[in-house]
Amino acid sequence: MADDNTDTKSSNQMWGGRFASGPDAIMEEINASIGFDKKLFAQDIRGSIAHATMLAHQGIISADDKDKIVHGLNTILSEIESGNFEFSRQLEDIHMNVEARLATLIGPAAGRLHTARSRNDQVALDFRLWVKEELEKTEQMLTGLIAAFLDRAEEHAESVMPGFTHLQTAQPVTFGHHCMAYVEMFGRDRARVRHAIEHLDESPIGAAALAGTGYPIDRHMTAKALGFREPTRNSIDTVSDRDFAIEFLSIAAIAGMHLSRLAEEIVIWSTPQFGFVRLSDAFSTGSSIMPQKKNPDAAELVRAKTGRINGSLVALLTIMKGLPLAYSKDMQEDKEQVFDAAESLELAIAAMTGMMRDMTVNTARMKAAAGSGYSTATDLADWLVREAGLPFRDAHHVTGRAVALAESKGCDLAELPLSDLQAIHPDITDKVYGVLTVEASVASRKSFGGTAPSEVRRQIAFWRARN
Ligand code: ARG
């Protein structure tokens, strides 16, 4: 069907090589969205059933025509679901594909479905419904990811690891505490998702082309039937607004950024040099040439998908930024960006949930690393403040000298003999050794939100109650 004018028009010799015929075919190719908006078939049919039902209820079409329309639409739904529907590019988009098929199935009554409606409010409706469902799915997936982190955090509330700043060993923390940092991040992502659902929960149908309609429609009725809180308030805004899609992409970009930071940490942690975690076979691959390797490909791909999601966000912001109100065909380019980002985000969350649940945590390696790099130096300074009454700045200086001495001797702080420490400051006693271990360091940090196991358990309980 798409090529039926091949013989009557020849393609332009300079630039038409890939087109079946002349400008008509090019127009069809640039104009058609059916290749991607067929994904909206279920939302389109749902919207049309609600619209036709309302039209009949308001006496705008007859009950008989409404019955035919609804029956025909349900037939089309099962045709598409079972793969027995032929999509036509000449019919441009999902809306016209469905309507044309309806005409074939039920005859002239099909022509009454588009009363008091335009493709402008129709596409706004279909797309909103799709994004709403995707947000609901994202919410659930984030809940699953948070649950995976809570389990690991509980298991490792006491496992010490080095905490980093600048990727330099800073102070000992617990792996449970580190896991709970991600719970906070994904918890914020989920809150953004919930907020976005609230934002988009308004029904666009009935805005018509842009100005509303003279037919006595009931937009509250369709809003309710389609599960929206209420109808949108301004018909011009309704058909020109794609904030809901941009919000979805922003949320996806922020969540993607979080997932990518986690991916980066997993890549680092799983190197033989760190050896903090070992990925399961299910989430790693071998090298075709180096038999010893176990590569964190899934983590790397999560990191890369974030770039793709960011691209989609920037693309849609750029598509929308110069558009006068109300609808312009530019807006048709919204869908592929959102579909692609949604697929990437789902995959990234699923991969990270699996990776976190499956990975083996090497607590011995973490603990050994936690003690290196003079990670308890702050604890020595704090001890000097607390037990010897030094101002923190002086204590910091004294500790710096102790670290320099340990460094020159090639040993840990806790391995310096008391005589060495006392040469640096006479008030140091052997009690100081009690705070130089990583366990003591971690246990002491009981401030609200801190890394002490007791505090981490309190954080876990907080999130368990909310997950
Ligand atoms: N396929 C179009 C889109 O995705 C549907 C709306 C078309 N409206 C119009 N006035 N041409 O945006």
mmCIF file of N, CA and C in Angstrom, residues 47-157:
data_model
loop_
_atom_site.group_PDB
_atom_site.id
_atom_site.type_symbol
_atom_site.label_atom_id
_atom_site.label_comp_id
_atom_site.label_asym_id
_atom_site.label_seq_id
_atom_site.Cartn_x
_atom_site.Cartn_y
_atom_site.Cartn_z
ATOM 1 N N GLY A 47 -9.229 5.465 25.255
ATOM 2 C CA GLY A 47 -9.664 6.867 25.186
ATOM 3 C C GLY A 47 -10.884 7.012 24.295
ATOM 4 N N SER A 48 -10.878 6.308 23.165
ATOM 5 C CA SER A 48 -12.006 6.413 22.235
ATOM 6 C C SER A 48 -13.275 5.811 22.814
ATOM 7 N N ILE A 49 -13.129 4.729 23.552
ATOM 8 C CA ILE A 49 -14.318 4.116 24.175
ATOM 9 C C ILE A 49 -14.912 5.093 25.202
ATOM 10 N N ALA A 50 -14.051 5.701 25.998
ATOM 11 C CA ALA A 50 -14.545 6.664 26.997
ATOM 12 C C ALA A 50 -15.206 7.860 26.311
ATOM 13 N N HIS A 51 -14.593 8.309 25.214
ATOM 14 C CA HIS A 51 -15.132 9.473 24.491
ATOM 15 C C HIS A 51 -16.500 9.141 23.884
ATOM 16 N N ALA A 52 -16.595 8.001 23.212
ATOM 17 C CA ALA A 52 -17.867 7.615 22.573
ATOM 18 C C ALA A 52 -18.965 7.418 23.612
ATOM 19 N N THR A 53 -18.598 6.833 24.743
ATOM 20 C CA THR A 53 -19.578 6.604 25.811
ATOM 21 C C THR A 53 -20.122 7.939 26.322
ATOM 22 N N MET A 54 -19.222 8.887 26.480
ATOM 23 C CA MET A 54 -19.635 10.220 26.941
ATOM 24 C C MET A 54 -20.523 10.901 25.877
ATOM 25 N N LEU A 55 -20.128 10.774 24.604
ATOM 26 C CA LEU A 55 -20.926 11.408 23.540
ATOM 27 C C LEU A 55 -22.364 10.890 23.564
ATOM 28 N N ALA A 56 -22.517 9.573 23.765
ATOM 29 C CA ALA A 56 -23.865 8.991 23.806
ATOM 30 C C ALA A 56 -24.610 9.445 25.053
ATOM 31 N N HIS A 57 -23.917 9.462 26.168
ATOM 32 C CA HIS A 57 -24.527 9.887 27.427
ATOM 33 C C HIS A 57 -25.043 11.322 27.323
ATOM 34 N N GLN A 58 -24.356 12.142 26.571
ATOM 35 C CA GLN A 58 -24.732 13.544 26.418
ATOM 36 C C GLN A 58 -25.721 13.749 25.266
ATOM 37 N N GLY A 59 -26.102 12.659 24.616
ATOM 38 C CA GLY A 59 -27.044 12.755 23.499
ATOM 39 C C GLY A 59 -26.427 13.313 22.224
ATOM 40 N N ILE A 60 -25.104 13.300 22.122
ATOM 41 C CA ILE A 60 -24.436 13.842 20.933
ATOM 42 C C ILE A 60 -24.394 12.793 19.827
ATOM 43 N N ILE A 61 -24.259 11.536 20.197
ATOM 44 C CA ILE A 61 -24.438 10.434 19.230
ATOM 45 C C ILE A 61 -25.476 9.483 19.820
ATOM 46 N N SER A 62 -26.019 8.615 18.968
ATOM 47 C CA SER A 62 -27.063 7.700 19.464
ATOM 48 C C SER A 62 -26.431 6.539 20.231
ATOM 49 N N ALA A 63 -27.234 5.935 21.100
ATOM 50 C CA ALA A 63 -26.767 4.791 21.871
ATOM 51 C C ALA A 63 -26.396 3.648 20.932
ATOM 52 N N ASP A 64 -27.132 3.545 19.863
ATOM 53 C CA ASP A 64 -26.897 2.485 18.890
ATOM 54 C C ASP A 64 -25.514 2.646 18.224
ATOM 55 N N ASP A 65 -25.236 3.876 17.784
ATOM 56 C CA ASP A 65 -23.919 4.140 17.179
ATOM 57 C C ASP A 65 -22.798 3.904 18.195
ATOM 58 N N LYS A 66 -23.037 4.336 19.410
ATOM 59 C CA LYS A 66 -22.020 4.132 20.464
ATOM 60 C C LYS A 66 -21.730 2.642 20.640
ATOM 61 N N ASP A 67 -22.792 1.833 20.667
ATOM 62 C CA ASP A 67 -22.587 0.384 20.846
ATOM 63 C C ASP A 67 -21.748 -0.195 19.710
ATOM 64 N N LYS A 68 -22.079 0.244 18.499
ATOM 65 C CA LYS A 68 -21.301 -0.247 17.341
ATOM 66 C C LYS A 68 -19.844 0.172 17.468
ATOM 67 N N ILE A 69 -19.653 1.428 17.837
ATOM 68 C CA ILE A 69 -18.279 1.958 17.961
ATOM 69 C C ILE A 69 -17.498 1.174 19.010
ATOM 70 N N VAL A 70 -18.106 0.992 20.178
ATOM 71 C CA VAL A 70 -17.398 0.309 21.272
ATOM 72 C C VAL A 70 -17.097 -1.139 20.880
ATOM 73 N N HIS A 71 -18.070 -1.781 20.270
ATOM 74 C CA HIS A 71 -17.851 -3.165 19.844
ATOM 75 C C HIS A 71 -16.725 -3.239 18.820
ATOM 76 N N GLY A 72 -16.776 -2.317 17.858
ATOM 77 C CA GLY A 72 -15.729 -2.285 16.818
ATOM 78 C C GLY A 72 -14.350 -2.026 17.417
ATOM 79 N N LEU A 73 -14.292 -1.097 18.360
ATOM 80 C CA LEU A 73 -12.996 -0.765 18.976
ATOM 81 C C LEU A 73 -12.440 -1.971 19.743
ATOM 82 N N ASN A 74 -13.328 -2.693 20.424
ATOM 83 C CA ASN A 74 -12.855 -3.881 21.138
ATOM 84 C C ASN A 74 -12.347 -4.954 20.179
ATOM 85 N N THR A 75 -13.010 -5.051 19.029
ATOM 86 C CA THR A 75 -12.527 -5.991 18.012
ATOM 87 C C THR A 75 -11.117 -5.593 17.566
ATOM 88 N N ILE A 76 -10.940 -4.299 17.321
ATOM 89 C CA ILE A 76 -9.622 -3.817 16.873
ATOM 90 C C ILE A 76 -8.558 -4.087 17.943
ATOM 91 N N LEU A 77 -8.946 -3.878 19.194
ATOM 92 C CA LEU A 77 -8.002 -4.138 20.287
ATOM 93 C C LEU A 77 -7.518 -5.585 20.244
ATOM 94 N N SER A 78 -8.458 -6.519 20.066
ATOM 95 C CA SER A 78 -7.989 -7.907 20.050
ATOM 96 C C SER A 78 -7.235 -8.235 18.759
ATOM 97 N N GLU A 79 -7.609 -7.570 17.666
ATOM 98 C CA GLU A 79 -6.830 -7.781 16.432
ATOM 99 C C GLU A 79 -5.376 -7.358 16.632
ATOM 100 N N ILE A 80 -5.196 -6.190 17.235
ATOM 101 C CA ILE A 80 -3.816 -5.694 17.418
ATOM 102 C C ILE A 80 -3.077 -6.584 18.420
ATOM 103 N N GLU A 81 -3.760 -6.915 19.508
ATOM 104 C CA GLU A 81 -3.100 -7.732 20.536
ATOM 105 C C GLU A 81 -2.680 -9.095 20.009
ATOM 106 N N SER A 82 -3.469 -9.634 19.076
ATOM 107 C CA SER A 82 -3.124 -10.966 18.567
ATOM 108 C C SER A 82 -2.260 -10.891 17.306
ATOM 109 N N GLY A 83 -1.830 -9.682 16.971
ATOM 110 C CA GLY A 83 -0.941 -9.548 15.805
ATOM 111 C C GLY A 83 -1.655 -9.658 14.472
ATOM 112 N N ASN A 84 -2.976 -9.500 14.474
ATOM 113 C CA ASN A 84 -3.731 -9.612 13.225
ATOM 114 C C ASN A 84 -4.230 -8.272 12.704
ATOM 115 N N PHE A 85 -3.428 -7.270 12.875
ATOM 116 C CA PHE A 85 -3.834 -5.940 12.425
ATOM 117 C C PHE A 85 -2.758 -5.433 11.483
ATOM 118 N N GLU A 86 -3.210 -4.917 10.329
ATOM 119 C CA GLU A 86 -2.223 -4.408 9.393
ATOM 120 C C GLU A 86 -2.115 -2.896 9.528
ATOM 121 N N PHE A 87 -0.986 -2.456 10.042
ATOM 122 C CA PHE A 87 -0.779 -1.017 10.178
ATOM 123 C C PHE A 87 -0.385 -0.428 8.832
ATOM 124 N N SER A 88 -0.936 0.744 8.522
ATOM 125 C CA SER A 88 -0.619 1.378 7.244
ATOM 126 C C SER A 88 0.073 2.710 7.474
ATOM 127 N N ARG A 89 1.187 2.875 6.781
ATOM 128 C CA ARG A 89 1.935 4.123 6.928
ATOM 129 C C ARG A 89 1.193 5.285 6.265
ATOM 130 N N GLN A 90 0.419 4.952 5.228
ATOM 131 C CA GLN A 90 -0.345 6.022 4.570
ATOM 132 C C GLN A 90 -1.380 6.625 5.499
ATOM 133 N N LEU A 91 -1.806 5.832 6.481
ATOM 134 C CA LEU A 91 -2.784 6.357 7.445
ATOM 135 C C LEU A 91 -2.077 7.088 8.594
ATOM 136 N N GLU A 92 -0.822 7.329 8.415
ATOM 137 C CA GLU A 92 -0.031 8.213 9.261
ATOM 138 C C GLU A 92 0.237 7.759 10.681
ATOM 139 N N ASP A 93 -0.824 7.686 11.486
ATOM 140 C CA ASP A 93 -0.570 7.430 12.907
ATOM 141 C C ASP A 93 -1.584 6.440 13.473
ATOM 142 N N ILE A 94 -1.427 6.146 14.738
ATOM 143 C CA ILE A 94 -2.280 5.142 15.381
ATOM 144 C C ILE A 94 -3.746 5.588 15.381
ATOM 145 N N HIS A 95 -3.957 6.892 15.535
ATOM 146 C CA HIS A 95 -5.339 7.391 15.614
ATOM 147 C C HIS A 95 -6.093 7.108 14.314
ATOM 148 N N MET A 96 -5.450 7.401 13.187
ATOM 149 C CA MET A 96 -6.139 7.210 11.905
ATOM 150 C C MET A 96 -6.158 5.749 11.484
ATOM 151 N N ASN A 97 -5.156 4.988 11.911
ATOM 152 C CA ASN A 97 -5.186 3.561 11.623
ATOM 153 C C ASN A 97 -6.379 2.887 12.302
ATOM 154 N N VAL A 98 -6.594 3.267 13.552
ATOM 155 C CA VAL A 98 -7.713 2.664 14.295
ATOM 156 C C VAL A 98 -9.042 3.126 13.690
ATOM 157 N N GLU A 99 -9.139 4.417 13.388
ATOM 158 C CA GLU A 99 -10.414 4.932 12.886
ATOM 159 C C GLU A 99 -10.759 4.361 11.511
ATOM 160 N N ALA A 100 -9.740 4.199 10.666
ATOM 161 C CA ALA A 100 -9.993 3.648 9.331
ATOM 162 C C ALA A 100 -10.476 2.199 9.433
ATOM 163 N N ARG A 101 -9.871 1.466 10.336
ATOM 164 C CA ARG A 101 -10.281 0.070 10.516
ATOM 165 C C ARG A 101 -11.709 0.002 11.081
ATOM 166 N N LEU A 102 -12.013 0.946 11.955
ATOM 167 C CA LEU A 102 -13.356 0.993 12.540
ATOM 168 C C LEU A 102 -14.393 1.210 11.433
ATOM 169 N N ALA A 103 -14.073 2.066 10.468
ATOM 170 C CA ALA A 103 -14.997 2.325 9.356
ATOM 171 C C ALA A 103 -15.218 1.051 8.547
ATOM 172 N N THR A 104 -14.149 0.294 8.343
ATOM 173 C CA THR A 104 -14.292 -0.966 7.608
ATOM 174 C C THR A 104 -15.185 -1.936 8.381
ATOM 175 N N LEU A 105 -15.021 -1.936 9.700
ATOM 176 C CA LEU A 105 -15.760 -2.896 10.519
ATOM 177 C C LEU A 105 -17.221 -2.517 10.716
ATOM 178 N N ILE A 106 -17.507 -1.237 10.966
ATOM 179 C CA ILE A 106 -18.885 -0.892 11.354
ATOM 180 C C ILE A 106 -19.572 0.096 10.412
ATOM 181 N N GLY A 107 -18.844 0.562 9.408
ATOM 182 C CA GLY A 107 -19.477 1.466 8.442
ATOM 183 C C GLY A 107 -19.587 2.894 8.944
ATOM 184 N N PRO A 108 -20.604 3.624 8.455
ATOM 185 C CA PRO A 108 -20.683 5.077 8.674
ATOM 186 C C PRO A 108 -20.689 5.518 10.138
ATOM 187 N N ALA A 109 -21.158 4.672 11.044
ATOM 188 C CA ALA A 109 -21.178 5.082 12.464
ATOM 189 C C ALA A 109 -19.779 5.442 12.941
ATOM 190 N N ALA A 110 -18.760 4.844 12.320
ATOM 191 C CA ALA A 110 -17.373 5.116 12.722
ATOM 192 C C ALA A 110 -17.048 6.594 12.592
ATOM 193 N N GLY A 111 -17.667 7.232 11.615
ATOM 194 C CA GLY A 111 -17.406 8.653 11.364
ATOM 195 C C GLY A 111 -17.879 9.557 12.489
ATOM 196 N N ARG A 112 -18.715 9.018 13.381
ATOM 197 C CA ARG A 112 -19.227 9.850 14.487
ATOM 198 C C ARG A 112 -18.284 9.893 15.695
ATOM 199 N N LEU A 113 -17.305 8.977 15.721
ATOM 200 C CA LEU A 113 -16.410 8.900 16.884
ATOM 201 C C LEU A 113 -15.592 10.186 17.059
ATOM 202 N N HIS A 114 -15.225 10.789 15.950
ATOM 203 C CA HIS A 114 -14.328 11.950 16.049
ATOM 204 C C HIS A 114 -15.077 13.266 16.310
ATOM 205 N N THR A 115 -16.381 13.170 16.616
ATOM 206 C CA THR A 115 -17.138 14.370 16.978
ATOM 207 C C THR A 115 -16.575 14.978 18.263
ATOM 208 N N ALA A 116 -16.437 16.280 18.277
ATOM 209 C CA ALA A 116 -15.997 17.007 19.482
ATOM 210 C C ALA A 116 -14.611 16.589 19.947
ATOM 211 N N ARG A 117 -13.772 16.200 18.998
ATOM 212 C CA ARG A 117 -12.429 15.763 19.365
ATOM 213 C C ARG A 117 -11.495 16.077 18.214
ATOM 214 N N SER A 118 -10.219 16.137 18.482
ATOM 215 C CA SER A 118 -9.215 16.360 17.459
ATOM 216 C C SER A 118 -8.082 15.393 17.750
ATOM 217 N N ARG A 119 -7.219 15.168 16.761
ATOM 218 C CA ARG A 119 -6.066 14.330 17.073
ATOM 219 C C ARG A 119 -5.144 15.016 18.081
ATOM 220 N N ASN A 120 -5.306 16.341 18.193
ATOM 221 C CA ASN A 120 -4.438 17.058 19.134
ATOM 222 C C ASN A 120 -4.731 16.693 20.591
ATOM 223 N N ASP A 121 -6.014 16.669 20.949
ATOM 224 C CA ASP A 121 -6.308 16.239 22.331
ATOM 225 C C ASP A 121 -6.220 14.722 22.455
ATOM 226 N N GLN A 122 -6.459 14.045 21.333
ATOM 227 C CA GLN A 122 -6.391 12.580 21.360
ATOM 228 C C GLN A 122 -4.967 12.102 21.649
ATOM 229 N N VAL A 123 -3.996 12.691 20.954
ATOM 230 C CA VAL A 123 -2.613 12.241 21.172
ATOM 231 C C VAL A 123 -2.130 12.665 22.558
ATOM 232 N N ALA A 124 -2.577 13.835 23.010
ATOM 233 C CA ALA A 124 -2.196 14.273 24.363
ATOM 234 C C ALA A 124 -2.720 13.276 25.390
ATOM 235 N N LEU A 125 -3.937 12.791 25.152
ATOM 236 C CA LEU A 125 -4.527 11.805 26.064
ATOM 237 C C LEU A 125 -3.757 10.487 26.025
ATOM 238 N N ASP A 126 -3.566 9.957 24.816
ATOM 239 C CA ASP A 126 -2.922 8.645 24.698
ATOM 240 C C ASP A 126 -1.547 8.648 25.359
ATOM 241 N N PHE A 127 -0.816 9.717 25.084
ATOM 242 C CA PHE A 127 0.557 9.786 25.561
ATOM 243 C C PHE A 127 0.600 9.963 27.080
ATOM 244 N N ARG A 128 -0.311 10.776 27.600
ATOM 245 C CA ARG A 128 -0.391 10.954 29.054
ATOM 246 C C ARG A 128 -0.707 9.629 29.742
ATOM 247 N N LEU A 129 -1.662 8.901 29.176
ATOM 248 C CA LEU A 129 -2.011 7.610 29.776
ATOM 249 C C LEU A 129 -0.797 6.684 29.782
ATOM 250 N N TRP A 130 -0.059 6.714 28.666
ATOM 251 C CA TRP A 130 1.114 5.833 28.571
ATOM 252 C C TRP A 130 2.173 6.226 29.595
ATOM 253 N N VAL A 131 2.448 7.523 29.680
ATOM 254 C CA VAL A 131 3.479 7.995 30.613
ATOM 255 C C VAL A 131 3.050 7.706 32.056
ATOM 256 N N LYS A 132 1.756 7.857 32.326
ATOM 257 C CA LYS A 132 1.271 7.577 33.676
ATOM 258 C C LYS A 132 1.531 6.110 34.054
ATOM 259 N N GLU A 133 1.207 5.216 33.138
ATOM 260 C CA GLU A 133 1.460 3.797 33.415
ATOM 261 C C GLU A 133 2.943 3.514 33.592
ATOM 262 N N GLU A 134 3.750 4.171 32.786
ATOM 263 C CA GLU A 134 5.198 3.957 32.873
ATOM 264 C C GLU A 134 5.735 4.475 34.212
ATOM 265 N N LEU A 135 5.189 5.602 34.655
ATOM 266 C CA LEU A 135 5.617 6.134 35.958
ATOM 267 C C LEU A 135 5.219 5.167 37.072
ATOM 268 N N GLU A 136 4.033 4.589 36.952
ATOM 269 C CA GLU A 136 3.599 3.640 37.981
ATOM 270 C C GLU A 136 4.511 2.406 37.998
ATOM 271 N N LYS A 137 4.902 1.978 36.813
ATOM 272 C CA LYS A 137 5.823 0.847 36.727
ATOM 273 C C LYS A 137 7.183 1.223 37.333
ATOM 274 N N THR A 138 7.641 2.428 37.013
ATOM 275 C CA THR A 138 8.935 2.889 37.537
ATOM 276 C C THR A 138 8.899 2.944 39.065
ATOM 277 N N GLU A 139 7.774 3.399 39.598
ATOM 278 C CA GLU A 139 7.628 3.479 41.055
ATOM 279 C C GLU A 139 7.827 2.090 41.680
ATOM 280 N N GLN A 140 7.179 1.099 41.078
ATOM 281 C CA GLN A 140 7.289 -0.267 41.607
ATOM 282 C C GLN A 140 8.703 -0.813 41.480
ATOM 283 N N MET A 141 9.325 -0.522 40.348
ATOM 284 C CA MET A 141 10.677 -1.037 40.140
ATOM 285 C C MET A 141 11.657 -0.408 41.120
ATOM 286 N N LEU A 142 11.455 0.886 41.399
ATOM 287 C CA LEU A 142 12.330 1.553 42.378
ATOM 288 C C LEU A 142 12.122 0.958 43.762
ATOM 289 N N THR A 143 10.872 0.609 44.067
ATOM 290 C CA THR A 143 10.599 -0.033 45.356
ATOM 291 C C THR A 143 11.360 -1.354 45.460
ATOM 292 N N GLY A 144 11.403 -2.095 44.378
ATOM 293 C CA GLY A 144 12.150 -3.364 44.359
ATOM 294 C C GLY A 144 13.644 -3.133 44.533
ATOM 295 N N LEU A 145 14.149 -2.093 43.902
ATOM 296 C CA LEU A 145 15.581 -1.780 44.013
ATOM 297 C C LEU A 145 15.917 -1.362 45.442
ATOM 298 N N ILE A 146 15.050 -0.539 46.023
ATOM 299 C CA ILE A 146 15.266 -0.100 47.406
ATOM 300 C C ILE A 146 15.255 -1.313 48.347
ATOM 301 N N ALA A 147 14.343 -2.239 48.097
ATOM 302 C CA ALA A 147 14.267 -3.441 48.940
ATOM 303 C C ALA A 147 15.572 -4.239 48.860
ATOM 304 N N ALA A 148 16.145 -4.323 47.664
ATOM 305 C CA ALA A 148 17.413 -5.055 47.513
ATOM 306 C C ALA A 148 18.504 -4.380 48.337
ATOM 307 N N PHE A 149 18.539 -3.051 48.317
ATOM 308 C CA PHE A 149 19.549 -2.330 49.096
ATOM 309 C C PHE A 149 19.315 -2.479 50.594
ATOM 310 N N LEU A 150 18.043 -2.469 51.000
ATOM 311 C CA LEU A 150 17.747 -2.615 52.433
ATOM 312 C C LEU A 150 18.226 -3.970 52.937
ATOM 313 N N ASP A 151 18.023 -5.001 52.129
ATOM 314 C CA ASP A 151 18.471 -6.338 52.549
ATOM 315 C C ASP A 151 19.988 -6.383 52.700
ATOM 316 N N ARG A 152 20.696 -5.804 51.712
ATOM 317 C CA ARG A 152 22.164 -5.822 51.794
ATOM 318 C C ARG A 152 22.645 -4.968 52.966
ATOM 319 N N ALA A 153 21.940 -3.869 53.209
ATOM 320 C CA ALA A 153 22.338 -2.972 54.299
ATOM 321 C C ALA A 153 22.172 -3.672 55.648
ATOM 322 N N GLU A 154 21.095 -4.418 55.767
ATOM 323 C CA GLU A 154 20.831 -5.115 57.017
ATOM 324 C C GLU A 154 21.919 -6.162 57.269
ATOM 325 N N GLU A 155 22.207 -6.899 56.211
ATOM 326 C CA GLU A 155 23.229 -7.943 56.278
ATOM 327 C C GLU A 155 24.603 -7.341 56.649
ATOM 328 N N HIS A 156 24.862 -6.120 56.187
ATOM 329 C CA HIS A 156 26.196 -5.532 56.359
ATOM 330 C C HIS A 156 26.196 -4.266 57.210
ATOM 331 N N ALA A 157 25.288 -4.223 58.181
ATOM 332 C CA ALA A 157 25.230 -3.042 59.058
ATOM 333 C C ALA A 157 26.537 -2.869 59.839
#
